[in-house]
Amino acid sequence: MNTARISSTICSPKFDSSNSITSRKGSVSFCGNSRVRSSRAVMGLLSTDYKPKIVTGDAGYVLEDVPHLSDYIPDLPTFHNPLQDNPAYSVVKQYFVNVDDTVAQKIVVHKDSPRGIHFRRAGPRQRVYFESDEVHACIVTCGGLCPGLNTVIREIVCGLYHMYGVTKVLGIDGGYKGFYSRNTIPLTPKVVNDIHKRGGTILGTSRGGHDTSKIVDSIQDRGINQVYIIGGDGTQKGASVIFEEVKRRGLKVAVAGIPKTIDNDIPVIDRSFGFDTAVEEAQRAINAAHVEAESIENGIGVVKLMGRYSGFIAMYATLASRDVDCCLIPESPFFLEGPSGLFEYIEKRLKENGHMVIVMAEGAGQDLLSESIRSMDQKDASGNKLLQDVGLWICQRIKDHFARQNKMAINLKYIDPTYMIRAIPSNASDNVYCTLLAQSAVHGAMAGYTGFTVGPVNGRHSYIPFYRITETQNQVVITDRMWARLLSSTNQPSFLNPKDVIEGKTEEEPVTQLLNGENCANGKLVNNEISNI
């Protein structure tokens, strides 16, 4: 998208105010900032002096841009992009991304709507800020496992090598702490050739271990000038702090993030890699539960899937399966006893069909576990809450209920494929997606962009500021049409409390319903903006 008459002022430390970046139809100017906050060795702590790089234009156009090396290092030389001489890309008519290309965050608009927020489009630029032989890149994976990690690693290495002629790439062993406490792994196309066929990560991973000063010291001592960080929201918060420290020291180091979460709970981007594979693999567990349940009288199959705070895997696996009678996710509270409760629904389904399948996310029903009170404040090294095993708990409660009622004998089978789902190689769809993510990150780093994460926004890969993907978590909106599709598919109740139902009936019903979840928070309306279906 071409922008007209764009201008903005962004404050950045250690920058000559005479320097500027000029686009085809506009300009962006910068000014110095005398206050620079020192680094903190705490993951997730963002600098209070961070200034978002905002560009505005006509008709309400807003570009939430990502930092660039030239923002704080003046007079950086540029070089022609090696892709211009790459025979593989000689047939591409317009391979380079225009300097004005941006991607709209919201694509469903009205005729009088402002143009809204945009992000810089990902892709190769005609000019780069690194010469191939000067690049010394490193790759690190942090947090839990996810299908596709090895594919991303492979494609970063091969992208740097085959597209840009970069030969010096290191793998950091064991997550963030590997920067200062582990050996590095030299990575070449030969080393990574077949790793996409294996699950996990060849670099190893860990939670926590983030010491900003030690990490940046290691980056500086090793002469690393491109850092590729693969991980979830906590990892990306750590990457943001690393970028701030790199900028404070005035280092020519590009910091690029590749968002990873099997739960699909990173906001802004369309989806996270590994999610498709997880949903596909979850089908095997659901199918097994269905076979077990329908093969015996009053059979109940319970499947627990991943989803600490967001129930996307459970929801999409349920919709894809069509064998599920009830889906329980963290965003949709439920209750056990009484009219319209879970136990009553189970009895109804068993009488109708003689069997049923329940799918639940690991974070669902945590408020119902009396034992969880003792663990609510306990967290792992990444800052995630330690959860009780809701699967075993719900199975025992179901057994106790039917034993107490003495109405019918049930046969319950419990399947927990949690770690099997995330430890497998990525499927074909995720392999292609991981390739695009890796190459977009490489293009961005070579073009001098830094302090960004990459991901698809409305189908177009974009460079997104770290703060946009760490400020909140993506969750299922239970007032959205996708959740309504699930309820229609399973025929399960919404599990609203009788009190909520009575109060809801007394309220005036809106004329129209929400088109999407943008006006919702935790399934509740937060303003009066209503969209037509």
Coordinates of C-alpha atoms in Angstrom, one line a residue, residues 229-425:
I229 CA 15.0 -15.5 18.7
I230 CA 12.3 -18.2 18.5
G231 CA 9.8 -18.4 21.3
G232 CA 6.5 -17.4 22.8
D233 CA 5.3 -14.2 24.4
G234 CA 7.7 -14.5 27.4
T235 CA 10.6 -15.1 25.0
Q236 CA 9.6 -12.2 22.9
K237 CA 9.5 -10.0 26.0
G238 CA 13.1 -11.1 26.6
A239 CA 14.0 -10.3 23.0
S240 CA 12.6 -6.8 23.5
V241 CA 14.8 -6.2 26.5
I242 CA 17.8 -7.5 24.6
F243 CA 17.1 -5.1 21.7
E244 CA 16.8 -2.2 24.2
E245 CA 20.2 -3.0 25.7
V246 CA 21.7 -3.4 22.2
K247 CA 20.4 0.0 21.2
R248 CA 21.6 1.5 24.5
R249 CA 25.1 0.3 23.7
G250 CA 24.8 1.6 20.1
L251 CA 25.6 -1.8 18.6
K252 CA 25.0 -2.7 15.0
V253 CA 23.0 -5.8 15.9
A254 CA 19.6 -6.7 14.4
V255 CA 17.3 -8.5 16.8
A256 CA 14.5 -10.4 15.1
G257 CA 11.8 -12.6 16.8
I258 CA 9.9 -15.5 15.4
P259 CA 6.7 -16.0 17.5
K260 CA 6.2 -19.6 18.7
T261 CA 3.3 -20.9 20.7
I262 CA 1.4 -24.1 20.2
D263 CA -1.6 -22.6 21.9
N264 CA -2.0 -19.9 19.2
D265 CA -2.3 -17.2 21.9
I266 CA 0.0 -14.6 20.4
P267 CA -2.1 -11.6 19.3
V268 CA -2.1 -9.6 16.1
I269 CA -0.8 -12.4 13.9
D270 CA -3.2 -14.8 12.1
R271 CA -1.8 -17.9 13.7
S272 CA 1.3 -19.3 15.2
F273 CA 3.4 -22.0 13.6
G274 CA 2.8 -25.6 14.9
F275 CA -0.9 -24.9 15.6
D276 CA -2.1 -26.7 12.5
T277 CA 0.1 -29.7 13.3
A278 CA -1.2 -29.7 16.9
V279 CA -4.9 -29.7 15.8
E280 CA -4.2 -32.4 13.2
E281 CA -2.5 -34.6 15.8
A282 CA -5.2 -34.0 18.3
Q283 CA -7.6 -35.7 15.9
R284 CA -5.8 -39.0 16.6
A285 CA -6.5 -38.8 20.3
I286 CA -10.1 -37.7 19.8
N287 CA -10.7 -40.5 17.3
A288 CA -9.3 -43.0 19.8
A289 CA -11.5 -41.6 22.6
H290 CA -14.5 -41.9 20.2
V291 CA -13.7 -45.5 19.3
E292 CA -13.3 -46.4 23.0
A293 CA -16.5 -44.7 24.0
E294 CA -18.8 -46.0 21.3
S295 CA -17.5 -49.6 21.7
I296 CA -18.9 -50.0 25.2
E297 CA -22.2 -49.2 27.0
N298 CA -22.3 -45.7 28.5
G299 CA -18.8 -45.1 27.3
I300 CA -17.2 -41.7 28.0
G301 CA -14.0 -40.6 26.4
V302 CA -12.2 -37.6 27.9
V303 CA -9.3 -36.0 26.0
K304 CA -7.2 -33.3 27.6
L305 CA -5.4 -31.0 25.1
M306 CA -2.9 -28.1 25.5
G307 CA -4.3 -24.7 26.2
R308 CA -3.1 -23.0 29.4
Y309 CA -4.9 -19.7 28.9
S310 CA -6.4 -20.1 25.4
G311 CA -8.6 -22.9 24.1
F312 CA -7.8 -22.7 20.4
I313 CA -6.5 -26.2 20.0
A314 CA -9.5 -27.7 21.8
M315 CA -11.9 -25.6 19.8
Y316 CA -10.5 -26.2 16.4
A317 CA -9.9 -29.9 17.1
T318 CA -13.5 -30.2 18.1
L319 CA -14.8 -28.5 15.0
A320 CA -12.6 -30.6 12.8
S321 CA -13.5 -33.9 14.5
R322 CA -17.3 -33.7 14.6
D323 CA -17.2 -36.6 17.1
V324 CA -17.0 -34.4 20.2
D325 CA -20.1 -33.9 22.4
C326 CA -18.6 -31.3 24.7
C327 CA -15.6 -28.9 24.6
L328 CA -14.4 -27.1 27.7
I329 CA -11.9 -24.2 27.4
P330 CA -10.5 -21.6 29.8
E331 CA -12.4 -18.7 28.3
S332 CA -15.8 -20.3 28.8
P333 CA -16.6 -21.0 32.5
F334 CA -18.7 -24.1 33.3
F335 CA -20.2 -25.7 36.3
L336 CA -20.9 -29.3 37.3
E337 CA -24.0 -29.6 39.5
G338 CA -27.6 -28.5 38.9
P339 CA -29.7 -27.7 35.9
S340 CA -27.8 -27.1 32.7
G341 CA -24.6 -28.2 34.4
L342 CA -22.0 -30.6 33.0
F343 CA -23.3 -33.7 34.8
E344 CA -26.9 -33.2 33.7
Y345 CA -25.6 -32.8 30.1
I346 CA -23.6 -36.0 30.3
E347 CA -26.6 -37.9 31.5
K348 CA -28.6 -36.5 28.6
R349 CA -26.1 -37.5 26.0
L350 CA -25.6 -41.0 27.4
K351 CA -29.4 -41.6 27.3
E352 CA -29.6 -40.3 23.7
N353 CA -26.5 -41.8 22.1
G354 CA -25.1 -44.4 24.7
H355 CA -21.7 -42.7 24.6
M356 CA -20.0 -39.3 24.5
V357 CA -16.6 -37.6 24.0
I358 CA -15.4 -34.7 26.1
V359 CA -12.5 -32.5 25.0
M360 CA -11.0 -30.0 27.4
A361 CA -8.1 -27.6 27.4
E362 CA -5.6 -27.9 30.3
G363 CA -6.5 -24.5 31.6
A364 CA -10.3 -25.1 31.7
G365 CA -12.0 -25.4 35.0
Q366 CA -9.0 -24.5 37.1
D367 CA -11.2 -22.3 39.3
L368 CA -13.3 -25.3 40.2
L369 CA -10.3 -27.2 41.6
S370 CA -10.1 -26.7 45.4
E371 CA -6.5 -27.7 45.3
S372 CA -5.6 -24.9 42.9
I373 CA -5.9 -22.3 45.6
R374 CA -2.5 -23.5 46.9
S375 CA -0.9 -23.2 43.5
M376 CA -2.4 -20.1 42.1
D377 CA 0.7 -18.0 42.9
Q378 CA 3.2 -20.7 41.9
K379 CA 4.9 -20.2 38.5
D380 CA 7.5 -21.9 36.4
A381 CA 10.7 -20.3 35.2
S382 CA 8.9 -18.6 32.3
G383 CA 6.3 -17.0 34.6
N384 CA 3.5 -19.3 33.6
K385 CA 1.1 -20.4 36.4
L386 CA 1.5 -24.0 37.5
L387 CA -1.8 -25.7 36.8
Q388 CA -3.4 -28.7 38.4
D389 CA -4.3 -31.7 36.2
V390 CA -7.8 -30.8 35.4
G391 CA -8.2 -34.0 33.3
L392 CA -7.7 -36.4 36.1
W393 CA -9.9 -34.2 38.4
I394 CA -12.8 -34.0 36.0
C395 CA -12.7 -37.8 35.4
Q396 CA -12.8 -38.5 39.1
R397 CA -15.7 -36.0 39.6
I398 CA -17.7 -37.7 36.8
K399 CA -17.1 -41.1 38.3
D400 CA -18.1 -39.9 41.8
H401 CA -21.2 -38.3 40.5
F402 CA -22.5 -41.4 38.7
A403 CA -21.5 -43.6 41.6
R404 CA -23.4 -41.4 44.0
Q405 CA -26.5 -41.1 41.7
N406 CA -26.5 -44.9 41.1
K407 CA -28.6 -44.3 38.0
M408 CA -26.3 -45.9 35.4
A409 CA -23.0 -47.5 35.2
I410 CA -20.4 -45.7 33.1
N411 CA -17.2 -46.7 31.5
L412 CA -14.8 -43.7 31.3
K413 CA -11.5 -43.7 29.4
Y414 CA -9.0 -40.8 29.8
I415 CA -6.5 -39.8 27.1
D416 CA -3.8 -37.2 27.7
P417 CA -1.8 -36.7 24.5
T418 CA -0.4 -33.3 25.6
Y419 CA 3.3 -33.8 25.0
M420 CA 2.9 -36.2 22.1
I421 CA 1.2 -33.4 20.2
R422 CA 3.9 -30.8 20.6
A423 CA 6.9 -33.2 20.2
I424 CA 6.1 -34.3 16.6
P425 CA 7.5 -32.8 13.4

